[in-house]
mmCIF file of C-alpha atoms in Angstrom:
data_model
loop_
_atom_site.group_PDB
_atom_site.id
_atom_site.type_symbol
_atom_site.label_atom_id
_atom_site.label_comp_id
_atom_site.label_asym_id
_atom_site.label_seq_id
_atom_site.Cartn_x
_atom_site.Cartn_y
_atom_site.Cartn_z
ATOM 1 C CA MET Y 1091 20.863 -14.935 -37.884
ATOM 2 C CA PRO Y 1092 22.440 -11.363 -37.338
ATOM 3 C CA PHE Y 1093 20.273 -9.629 -34.251
ATOM 4 C CA GLY Y 1094 22.205 -6.001 -33.921
ATOM 5 C CA ILE Y 1095 20.080 -3.530 -34.386
ATOM 6 C CA ASP Y 1096 20.990 -0.944 -37.402
ATOM 7 C CA ARG Y 1097 22.720 1.863 -36.111
ATOM 8 C CA GLN Y 1098 21.211 4.653 -38.704
ATOM 9 C CA ASN Y 1099 17.459 2.773 -39.008
ATOM 10 C CA GLY Y 1100 15.139 4.043 -35.082
ATOM 11 C CA TYR Y 1101 16.748 5.381 -31.979
ATOM 12 C CA SER Y 1102 19.613 2.309 -30.801
ATOM 13 C CA ARG Y 1103 21.988 5.285 -29.905
ATOM 14 C CA MET Y 1104 22.296 4.075 -25.817
ATOM 15 C CA HIS Y 1105 25.485 6.835 -25.356
ATOM 16 C CA ASP Y 1106 22.145 9.620 -26.105
ATOM 17 C CA LEU Y 1107 19.513 8.512 -22.855
ATOM 18 C CA PRO Y 1108 20.750 10.420 -19.617
ATOM 19 C CA PRO Y 1109 21.196 7.927 -17.203
ATOM 20 C CA LEU Y 1110 18.305 5.989 -15.360
ATOM 21 C CA LYS Y 1111 18.120 7.119 -12.218
ATOM 22 C CA SER Y 1112 17.841 10.764 -13.127
ATOM 23 C CA LEU Y 1113 15.159 9.549 -15.467
ATOM 24 C CA ARG Y 1114 13.060 7.244 -12.397
ATOM 25 C CA VAL Y 1115 13.380 10.628 -10.048
ATOM 26 C CA PHE Y 1116 12.413 12.812 -13.550
ATOM 27 C CA GLU Y 1117 8.956 10.723 -13.052
ATOM 28 C CA ALA Y 1118 8.328 11.054 -9.887
ATOM 29 C CA CYS Y 1119 8.980 13.928 -9.283
ATOM 30 C CA ILE Y 1120 6.772 15.301 -11.714
ATOM 31 C CA ARG Y 1121 3.905 12.587 -10.910
ATOM 32 C CA LEU Y 1122 3.927 13.168 -7.820
ATOM 33 C CA GLY Y 1123 3.950 17.379 -7.560
ATOM 34 C CA ASN Y 1124 7.150 17.690 -5.504
ATOM 35 C CA PHE Y 1125 10.372 16.503 -4.836
ATOM 36 C CA THR Y 1126 8.904 15.388 -0.676
ATOM 37 C CA ARG Y 1127 6.583 13.002 -2.355
ATOM 38 C CA ALA Y 1128 8.879 11.854 -5.854
ATOM 39 C CA ALA Y 1129 11.781 11.638 -2.392
ATOM 40 C CA ARG Y 1130 9.434 9.331 0.019
ATOM 41 C CA GLU Y 1131 8.741 6.982 -3.098
ATOM 42 C CA LEU Y 1132 12.214 6.589 -4.309
ATOM 43 C CA ASN Y 1133 13.304 6.004 -0.383
ATOM 44 C CA VAL Y 1134 15.556 8.986 -0.767
ATOM 45 C CA GLY Y 1135 16.537 12.240 0.831
ATOM 46 C CA GLN Y 1136 15.847 15.100 -0.723
ATOM 47 C CA PRO Y 1137 18.853 16.290 -2.245
ATOM 48 C CA ALA Y 1138 19.352 13.695 -3.676
ATOM 49 C CA ILE Y 1139 16.419 14.567 -5.501
ATOM 50 C CA SER Y 1140 17.607 17.364 -6.319
ATOM 51 C CA HIS Y 1141 20.891 16.322 -7.689
ATOM 52 C CA GLN Y 1142 19.474 14.437 -9.904
ATOM 53 C CA ILE Y 1143 17.096 16.659 -11.802
ATOM 54 C CA HIS Y 1144 19.998 19.715 -12.112
ATOM 55 C CA ALA Y 1145 21.664 16.774 -13.351
ATOM 56 C CA LEU Y 1146 18.741 16.489 -15.749
ATOM 57 C CA GLU Y 1147 19.425 19.644 -16.864
ATOM 58 C CA ARG Y 1148 23.004 18.904 -17.212
ATOM 59 C CA ASP Y 1149 22.230 16.466 -19.616
ATOM 60 C CA LEU Y 1150 19.582 18.047 -21.630
ATOM 61 C CA ASN Y 1151 21.074 21.327 -22.135
ATOM 62 C CA VAL Y 1152 17.393 22.585 -20.437
ATOM 63 C CA GLN Y 1153 15.300 23.443 -17.038
ATOM 64 C CA LEU Y 1154 12.977 21.569 -16.199
ATOM 65 C CA PHE Y 1155 11.767 23.070 -13.329
ATOM 66 C CA GLU Y 1156 11.087 26.959 -12.284
ATOM 67 C CA ARG Y 1157 11.323 28.589 -8.460
ATOM 68 C CA LYS Y 1158 7.243 30.158 -7.939
ATOM 69 C CA GLY Y 1159 7.703 31.955 -5.226
ATOM 70 C CA SER Y 1160 7.358 28.431 -2.026
ATOM 71 C CA LEU Y 1161 6.926 26.706 -5.425
ATOM 72 C CA THR Y 1162 8.467 24.534 -7.963
ATOM 73 C CA VAL Y 1163 6.632 24.154 -10.063
ATOM 74 C CA PRO Y 1164 7.573 22.129 -14.208
ATOM 75 C CA THR Y 1165 7.950 24.431 -17.623
ATOM 76 C CA ALA Y 1166 6.095 23.830 -20.378
ATOM 77 C CA GLU Y 1167 9.632 21.235 -22.097
ATOM 78 C CA ALA Y 1168 9.794 19.400 -18.891
ATOM 79 C CA LEU Y 1169 5.765 18.651 -19.554
ATOM 80 C CA SER Y 1170 6.477 17.564 -23.094
ATOM 81 C CA TYR Y 1171 9.349 15.377 -22.002
ATOM 82 C CA TYR Y 1172 7.153 13.315 -19.629
ATOM 83 C CA GLN Y 1173 4.963 12.556 -21.886
ATOM 84 C CA THR Y 1174 7.299 10.459 -23.869
ATOM 85 C CA ILE Y 1175 9.318 9.393 -21.199
ATOM 86 C CA ALA Y 1176 6.379 8.103 -18.358
ATOM 87 C CA ASN Y 1177 4.902 6.199 -21.480
ATOM 88 C CA GLY Y 1178 8.358 4.379 -21.971
ATOM 89 C CA LEU Y 1179 9.150 4.332 -18.372
ATOM 90 C CA SER Y 1180 6.026 2.755 -17.749
ATOM 91 C CA ASP Y 1181 6.185 -0.203 -20.785
ATOM 92 C CA MET Y 1182 9.852 -0.543 -19.057
ATOM 93 C CA ALA Y 1183 8.595 -1.836 -16.075
ATOM 94 C CA ARG Y 1184 5.991 -3.485 -17.559
ATOM 95 C CA ALA Y 1185 8.164 -5.738 -20.036
ATOM 96 C CA SER Y 1186 10.549 -6.918 -17.134
ATOM 97 C CA ALA Y 1187 8.306 -7.747 -14.340
ATOM 98 C CA LYS Y 1188 6.907 -9.972 -17.066
ATOM 99 C CA LEU Y 1189 9.954 -11.169 -17.952
ATOM 100 C CA ARG Y 1190 10.449 -11.395 -14.145
ATOM 101 C CA ARG Y 1191 7.765 -13.692 -13.353
ATOM 102 C CA ASN Y 1192 7.658 -15.691 -16.365
ATOM 103 C CA ASN Y 1193 10.870 -16.831 -15.770
ATOM 104 C CA ARG Y 1194 10.174 -17.721 -12.086
ATOM 105 C CA GLN Y 1195 8.170 -20.937 -12.324
ATOM 106 C CA ASP Y 1196 5.862 -21.769 -9.514
ATOM 107 C CA ALA Y 1197 7.136 -18.628 -7.674
ATOM 108 C CA LEU Y 1198 4.732 -15.437 -5.843
ATOM 109 C CA THR Y 1199 6.312 -12.716 -4.082
ATOM 110 C CA LEU Y 1200 3.048 -10.559 -1.955
ATOM 111 C CA ALA Y 1201 4.120 -7.044 0.127
ATOM 112 C CA THR Y 1202 1.633 -6.097 2.897
ATOM 113 C CA TYR Y 1203 1.633 -3.696 5.821
ATOM 114 C CA PRO Y 1204 2.801 -5.851 9.397
ATOM 115 C CA GLY Y 1205 0.096 -6.444 10.458
ATOM 116 C CA ILE Y 1206 -2.241 -7.522 7.871
ATOM 117 C CA ALA Y 1207 0.777 -10.707 7.400
ATOM 118 C CA MET Y 1208 0.823 -11.211 10.820
ATOM 119 C CA PHE Y 1209 -2.441 -11.506 11.694
ATOM 120 C CA TRP Y 1210 -4.832 -12.368 8.854
ATOM 121 C CA LEU Y 1211 -2.425 -13.281 5.733
ATOM 122 C CA MET Y 1212 -0.366 -16.130 7.071
ATOM 123 C CA ALA Y 1213 -3.153 -18.549 7.402
ATOM 124 C CA ARG Y 1214 -4.894 -16.967 4.093
ATOM 125 C CA LEU Y 1215 -1.775 -18.075 2.530
ATOM 126 C CA GLU Y 1216 -1.759 -21.675 3.663
ATOM 127 C CA ARG Y 1217 -4.897 -23.113 1.274
ATOM 128 C CA VAL Y 1218 -2.827 -21.518 -1.445
ATOM 129 C CA ARG Y 1219 0.194 -23.409 -0.287
ATOM 130 C CA ARG Y 1220 -2.274 -26.779 0.182
ATOM 131 C CA LEU Y 1221 -3.929 -26.878 -3.598
ATOM 132 C CA TYR Y 1222 -0.035 -25.332 -5.069
ATOM 133 C CA PRO Y 1223 3.067 -27.191 -2.654
ATOM 134 C CA ASP Y 1224 4.933 -26.872 -4.701
ATOM 135 C CA LEU Y 1225 5.328 -22.750 -4.567
ATOM 136 C CA ALA Y 1226 7.573 -21.136 -3.524
ATOM 137 C CA VAL Y 1227 5.787 -17.781 -1.861
ATOM 138 C CA ARG Y 1228 7.735 -14.868 -0.253
ATOM 139 C CA VAL Y 1229 6.498 -11.978 1.232
ATOM 140 C CA THR Y 1230 7.576 -8.883 2.152
ATOM 141 C CA THR Y 1231 6.631 -5.889 4.620
ATOM 142 C CA ALA Y 1232 6.310 -2.081 5.023
ATOM 143 C CA GLU Y 1233 4.814 -0.228 7.031
ATOM 144 C CA ARG Y 1234 4.333 2.990 4.103
ATOM 145 C CA ASP Y 1235 3.034 2.432 0.580
ATOM 146 C CA GLN Y 1236 5.737 4.095 -0.564
ATOM 147 C CA ASP Y 1237 7.798 1.834 0.454
ATOM 148 C CA ILE Y 1238 6.123 -0.833 -0.857
ATOM 149 C CA PRO Y 1239 7.246 -1.219 -4.589
ATOM 150 C CA LEU Y 1240 3.999 -2.594 -7.055
ATOM 151 C CA GLU Y 1241 6.540 -2.639 -10.368
ATOM 152 C CA GLU Y 1242 8.959 -5.628 -8.414
ATOM 153 C CA VAL Y 1243 5.890 -7.756 -6.977
ATOM 154 C CA ASP Y 1244 3.524 -9.657 -7.503
ATOM 155 C CA CYS Y 1245 1.121 -8.371 -6.313
ATOM 156 C CA ALA Y 1246 -0.197 -6.315 -2.383
ATOM 157 C CA ILE Y 1247 -2.708 -6.057 0.018
ATOM 158 C CA LEU Y 1248 -2.768 -2.668 0.164
ATOM 159 C CA PHE Y 1249 -5.829 0.381 2.337
ATOM 160 C CA GLY Y 1250 -7.298 2.401 -0.160
ATOM 161 C CA SER Y 1251 -10.649 3.221 -1.923
ATOM 162 C CA GLY Y 1252 -9.399 0.872 -4.733
ATOM 163 C CA ASP Y 1253 -7.633 2.718 -7.332
ATOM 164 C CA TRP Y 1254 -4.570 1.996 -8.102
ATOM 165 C CA SER Y 1255 -3.239 4.554 -11.663
ATOM 166 C CA GLY Y 1256 -1.519 1.199 -14.024
ATOM 167 C CA TYR Y 1257 -3.712 -1.572 -11.845
ATOM 168 C CA GLU Y 1258 -7.013 -3.896 -11.200
ATOM 169 C CA SER Y 1259 -7.621 -4.647 -7.893
ATOM 170 C CA ARG Y 1260 -10.526 -6.079 -5.269
ATOM 171 C CA LEU Y 1261 -11.884 -5.792 -2.130
ATOM 172 C CA LEU Y 1262 -10.518 -8.620 0.188
ATOM 173 C CA MET Y 1263 -11.789 -5.871 3.656
ATOM 174 C CA GLN Y 1264 -13.281 -2.764 3.970
ATOM 175 C CA GLU Y 1265 -13.084 -0.322 6.976
ATOM 176 C CA ILE Y 1266 -15.224 -1.889 10.178
ATOM 177 C CA VAL Y 1267 -13.958 -1.529 13.438
ATOM 178 C CA VAL Y 1268 -14.511 -1.532 16.410
ATOM 179 C CA PRO Y 1269 -13.327 -1.546 19.990
ATOM 180 C CA VAL Y 1270 -12.769 -4.744 21.133
ATOM 181 C CA ALA Y 1271 -10.303 -6.057 24.883
ATOM 182 C CA ALA Y 1272 -9.292 -8.855 25.521
ATOM 183 C CA PRO Y 1273 -11.658 -10.785 28.098
ATOM 184 C CA ALA Y 1274 -10.135 -9.853 31.213
ATOM 185 C CA LEU Y 1275 -10.562 -6.159 30.760
ATOM 186 C CA ALA Y 1276 -13.357 -6.570 28.919
ATOM 187 C CA SER Y 1277 -15.190 -8.130 32.283
ATOM 188 C CA ARG Y 1278 -13.958 -5.016 34.828
ATOM 189 C CA LEU Y 1279 -15.414 -2.315 31.533
ATOM 190 C CA ALA Y 1280 -18.583 -4.141 31.789
ATOM 191 C CA GLY Y 1281 -21.589 -1.960 31.855
ATOM 192 C CA VAL Y 1282 -19.474 1.346 31.598
ATOM 193 C CA SER Y 1283 -20.668 4.201 29.273
ATOM 194 C CA ARG Y 1284 -18.562 5.129 25.977
ATOM 195 C CA ALA Y 1285 -18.084 8.540 27.204
ATOM 196 C CA GLU Y 1286 -16.502 6.849 30.203
ATOM 197 C CA MET Y 1287 -14.949 4.317 28.366
ATOM 198 C CA LEU Y 1288 -12.777 6.830 26.337
ATOM 199 C CA ALA Y 1289 -12.560 8.945 29.496
ATOM 200 C CA GLN Y 1290 -11.479 6.289 31.288
ATOM 201 C CA GLY Y 1291 -9.923 3.661 29.049
ATOM 202 C CA PRO Y 1292 -6.983 2.343 28.384
ATOM 203 C CA LEU Y 1293 -7.047 3.280 24.936
ATOM 204 C CA ILE Y 1294 -4.632 2.078 21.387
ATOM 205 C CA HIS Y 1295 -3.690 4.409 19.662
ATOM 206 C CA LEU Y 1296 -2.660 3.819 16.522
ATOM 207 C CA GLU Y 1297 -0.187 6.076 15.167
ATOM 208 C CA ASP Y 1298 -1.273 7.508 11.057
ATOM 209 C CA ARG Y 1299 0.597 10.546 10.510
ATOM 210 C CA GLU Y 1300 -0.625 10.411 7.070
ATOM 211 C CA GLN Y 1301 -4.911 10.032 8.503
ATOM 212 C CA ARG Y 1302 -5.400 6.592 6.365
ATOM 213 C CA TRP Y 1303 -7.506 4.314 9.072
ATOM 214 C CA PHE Y 1304 -9.855 5.630 11.357
ATOM 215 C CA THR Y 1305 -8.641 6.466 15.315
ATOM 216 C CA TRP Y 1306 -10.914 6.943 18.310
ATOM 217 C CA SER Y 1307 -10.971 10.584 17.260
ATOM 218 C CA ASP Y 1308 -13.768 9.369 15.101
ATOM 219 C CA TRP Y 1309 -14.326 6.676 17.084
ATOM 220 C CA ARG Y 1310 -17.269 9.301 19.720
ATOM 221 C CA ASP Y 1311 -17.106 11.425 16.740
ATOM 222 C CA LEU Y 1312 -19.305 8.832 15.038
ATOM 223 C CA ARG Y 1313 -20.498 6.811 18.067
ATOM 224 C CA SER Y 1314 -20.255 9.152 21.127
ATOM 225 C CA PRO Y 1315 -20.090 12.826 20.257
ATOM 226 C CA ASP Y 1316 -21.033 14.925 23.058
ATOM 227 C CA SER Y 1317 -17.440 13.554 24.724
ATOM 228 C CA GLN Y 1318 -15.032 15.721 25.912
ATOM 229 C CA SER Y 1319 -11.673 13.021 27.143
ATOM 230 C CA ILE Y 1320 -9.933 10.255 25.224
ATOM 231 C CA ASN Y 1321 -7.514 8.732 26.753
ATOM 232 C CA ALA Y 1322 -4.251 9.365 25.804
ATOM 233 C CA GLY Y 1323 -3.339 5.732 26.778
ATOM 234 C CA ILE Y 1324 -0.792 3.934 24.732
ATOM 235 C CA THR Y 1325 -0.137 5.487 21.615
ATOM 236 C CA VAL Y 1326 2.382 2.773 18.846
ATOM 237 C CA THR Y 1327 3.250 3.120 14.468
ATOM 238 C CA ASN Y 1328 2.071 -1.001 13.449
ATOM 239 C CA HIS Y 1329 -0.922 -2.236 13.336
ATOM 240 C CA GLY Y 1330 -0.410 -6.511 14.474
ATOM 241 C CA ILE Y 1331 1.425 -4.381 17.674
ATOM 242 C CA ALA Y 1332 -1.383 -3.007 18.713
ATOM 243 C CA ILE Y 1333 -3.162 -6.310 18.180
ATOM 244 C CA HIS Y 1334 -1.444 -7.804 19.594
ATOM 245 C CA GLN Y 1335 -1.325 -5.052 22.744
ATOM 246 C CA THR Y 1336 -5.096 -5.460 23.180
ATOM 247 C CA LEU Y 1337 -4.439 -9.250 22.895
ATOM 248 C CA MET Y 1338 -2.612 -8.944 25.761
ATOM 249 C CA GLY Y 1339 -5.008 -6.710 28.350
ATOM 250 C CA TYR Y 1340 -2.847 -3.812 27.535
ATOM 251 C CA GLY Y 1341 -5.345 -1.207 26.960
ATOM 252 C CA ILE Y 1342 -9.104 -0.983 24.294
ATOM 253 C CA GLY Y 1343 -7.689 -1.116 20.286
ATOM 254 C CA LEU Y 1344 -9.762 -0.956 17.739
ATOM 255 C CA GLY Y 1345 -10.259 -4.142 15.597
ATOM 256 C CA TRP Y 1346 -10.793 -4.359 12.134
ATOM 257 C CA SER Y 1347 -13.719 -6.852 11.315
ATOM 258 C CA GLY Y 1348 -12.138 -9.310 8.952
ATOM 259 C CA VAL Y 1349 -9.172 -9.134 11.059
ATOM 260 C CA ILE Y 1350 -10.243 -10.252 14.511
ATOM 261 C CA ASP Y 1351 -13.450 -12.569 13.635
ATOM 262 C CA GLU Y 1352 -12.082 -15.614 14.410
ATOM 263 C CA MET Y 1353 -9.869 -13.728 17.116
ATOM 264 C CA ILE Y 1354 -13.778 -13.236 18.933
ATOM 265 C CA ALA Y 1355 -15.355 -16.567 17.805
ATOM 266 C CA ASN Y 1356 -12.326 -18.058 20.065
ATOM 267 C CA GLY Y 1357 -13.389 -15.852 23.030
ATOM 268 C CA LEU Y 1358 -9.760 -14.376 22.774
ATOM 269 C CA LEU Y 1359 -11.061 -10.309 21.897
ATOM 270 C CA ILE Y 1360 -14.520 -9.137 23.047
ATOM 271 C CA ALA Y 1361 -16.335 -6.407 21.634
ATOM 272 C CA MET Y 1362 -16.844 -3.432 23.129
ATOM 273 C CA ASP Y 1363 -19.788 -1.663 21.451
ATOM 274 C CA PRO Y 1364 -22.628 -3.705 18.838
ATOM 275 C CA GLU Y 1365 -21.836 -1.162 16.574
ATOM 276 C CA PRO Y 1366 -19.132 -0.123 14.376
ATOM 277 C CA ILE Y 1367 -17.969 2.405 12.095
ATOM 278 C CA SER Y 1368 -17.088 1.856 8.708
ATOM 279 C CA SER Y 1369 -16.202 3.909 5.175
ATOM 280 C CA GLU Y 1370 -15.537 2.963 1.536
ATOM 281 C CA ARG Y 1371 -12.038 2.308 2.743
ATOM 282 C CA GLY Y 1372 -11.151 -0.610 2.285
ATOM 283 C CA TYR Y 1373 -8.196 -3.236 2.523
ATOM 284 C CA PHE Y 1374 -7.506 -3.944 -1.610
ATOM 285 C CA LEU Y 1375 -5.554 -6.812 -3.438
ATOM 286 C CA VAL Y 1376 -3.533 -5.171 -6.112
ATOM 287 C CA ALA Y 1377 -2.160 -6.496 -9.265
ATOM 288 C CA ARG Y 1378 -1.723 -5.811 -13.343
ATOM 289 C CA GLN Y 1379 -4.059 -8.272 -14.749
ATOM 290 C CA ASP Y 1380 -1.398 -10.609 -17.068
ATOM 291 C CA PHE Y 1381 -0.667 -11.044 -13.285
ATOM 292 C CA LEU Y 1382 -4.819 -12.416 -12.163
ATOM 293 C CA ASP Y 1383 -5.788 -13.723 -15.297
ATOM 294 C CA SER Y 1384 -2.072 -16.019 -14.811
ATOM 295 C CA LYS Y 1385 -2.475 -19.430 -12.723
ATOM 296 C CA ILE Y 1386 -0.251 -18.559 -9.227
ATOM 297 C CA GLY Y 1387 -3.301 -15.208 -9.742
ATOM 298 C CA ARG Y 1388 -6.237 -17.041 -9.951
ATOM 299 C CA LEU Y 1389 -5.260 -19.406 -7.076
ATOM 300 C CA VAL Y 1390 -4.733 -16.332 -5.205
ATOM 301 C CA ILE Y 1391 -7.925 -14.642 -5.511
ATOM 302 C CA GLN Y 1392 -9.776 -17.914 -4.679
ATOM 303 C CA SER Y 1393 -8.063 -18.008 -1.469
ATOM 304 C CA LEU Y 1394 -8.499 -14.479 -0.434
ATOM 305 C CA VAL Y 1395 -11.316 -13.237 -1.646
ATOM 306 C CA ASP Y 1396 -14.396 -14.497 -0.672
ATOM 307 C CA LYS Y 1397 -16.946 -15.319 -3.308
ATOM 308 C CA LYS Y 1398 -19.292 -13.459 -1.059
ATOM 309 C CA THR Y 1399 -16.788 -10.081 -1.652
ATOM 310 C CA THR Y 1400 -18.623 -7.047 -3.894
ATOM 311 C CA SER Y 1401 -15.769 -6.609 -5.811
ATOM 312 C CA GLN Y 1402 -14.468 -2.062 -5.578
ATOM 313 C CA GLY Y 1403 -11.851 -0.614 -7.706
ATOM 314 C CA ASN Y 1404 -10.811 -1.802 -11.152
ATOM 315 C CA SER Y 1405 -13.175 -4.103 -12.474
ATOM 316 C CA LEU Y 1406 -11.388 -7.593 -12.603
#
């Protein structure tokens, strides 16, 4: 049975296509609004982005971006071209992901941040394995969202407001934060005021250049607004390290309700203030609907999402 495509019927002339790498770079530049964000998402340097854009412009014989003062903006031709190729690349990604899942039996690939994997996720994945003993589970971690390739994993646990374009989300943990310390340090600091705790510490700070999570400054503004001083303490770049430092008694950390609940229940950590602070943000399970509708997807939801949890973001 012949399976070739008539070259005279439709656009099957593959030599007419620009390089896929250049198209991916172009799509990211338009979608994210500038070359810098595209470079971060694709994990390359900005010169590589410029090189691919120039190569695509030569291939198409058209200017795609122009300088306006300090800004680089897409031309009208670029915006028109984007509308077509973005849909095509999205269809290709979905079709490829579906084939990978269909031909990788009894497997789950989940991405998240190192701290969430270490102190929250792994114990809950054991529930999945008990219900599905033959399931091969792969957990991949990255510090930054742009380093987590949603199109290459089955699902991810990400922090945000619940809105990821093209994906569904289910709230796992709302951002509810309280200062915590190891028992010995908590005992030594018993009775100190909020202002004294802020000034004396020692505080453990989580570096967050993207300003996503609550910081000690946020806690001060909400719980001790008259305080002038915040102890410099220790700064780390990883949530898992921050929790470990807190458990070791090296300082007071900001602990997430959900992540630290069992540690408090087991006496490993002590809440240093009775009033947590909260926001509408949180950690969400993020995936495409076709995965969530699958046997493994339903099992992941059953194991990770508390039945009492209220869904936010896109409905599942």
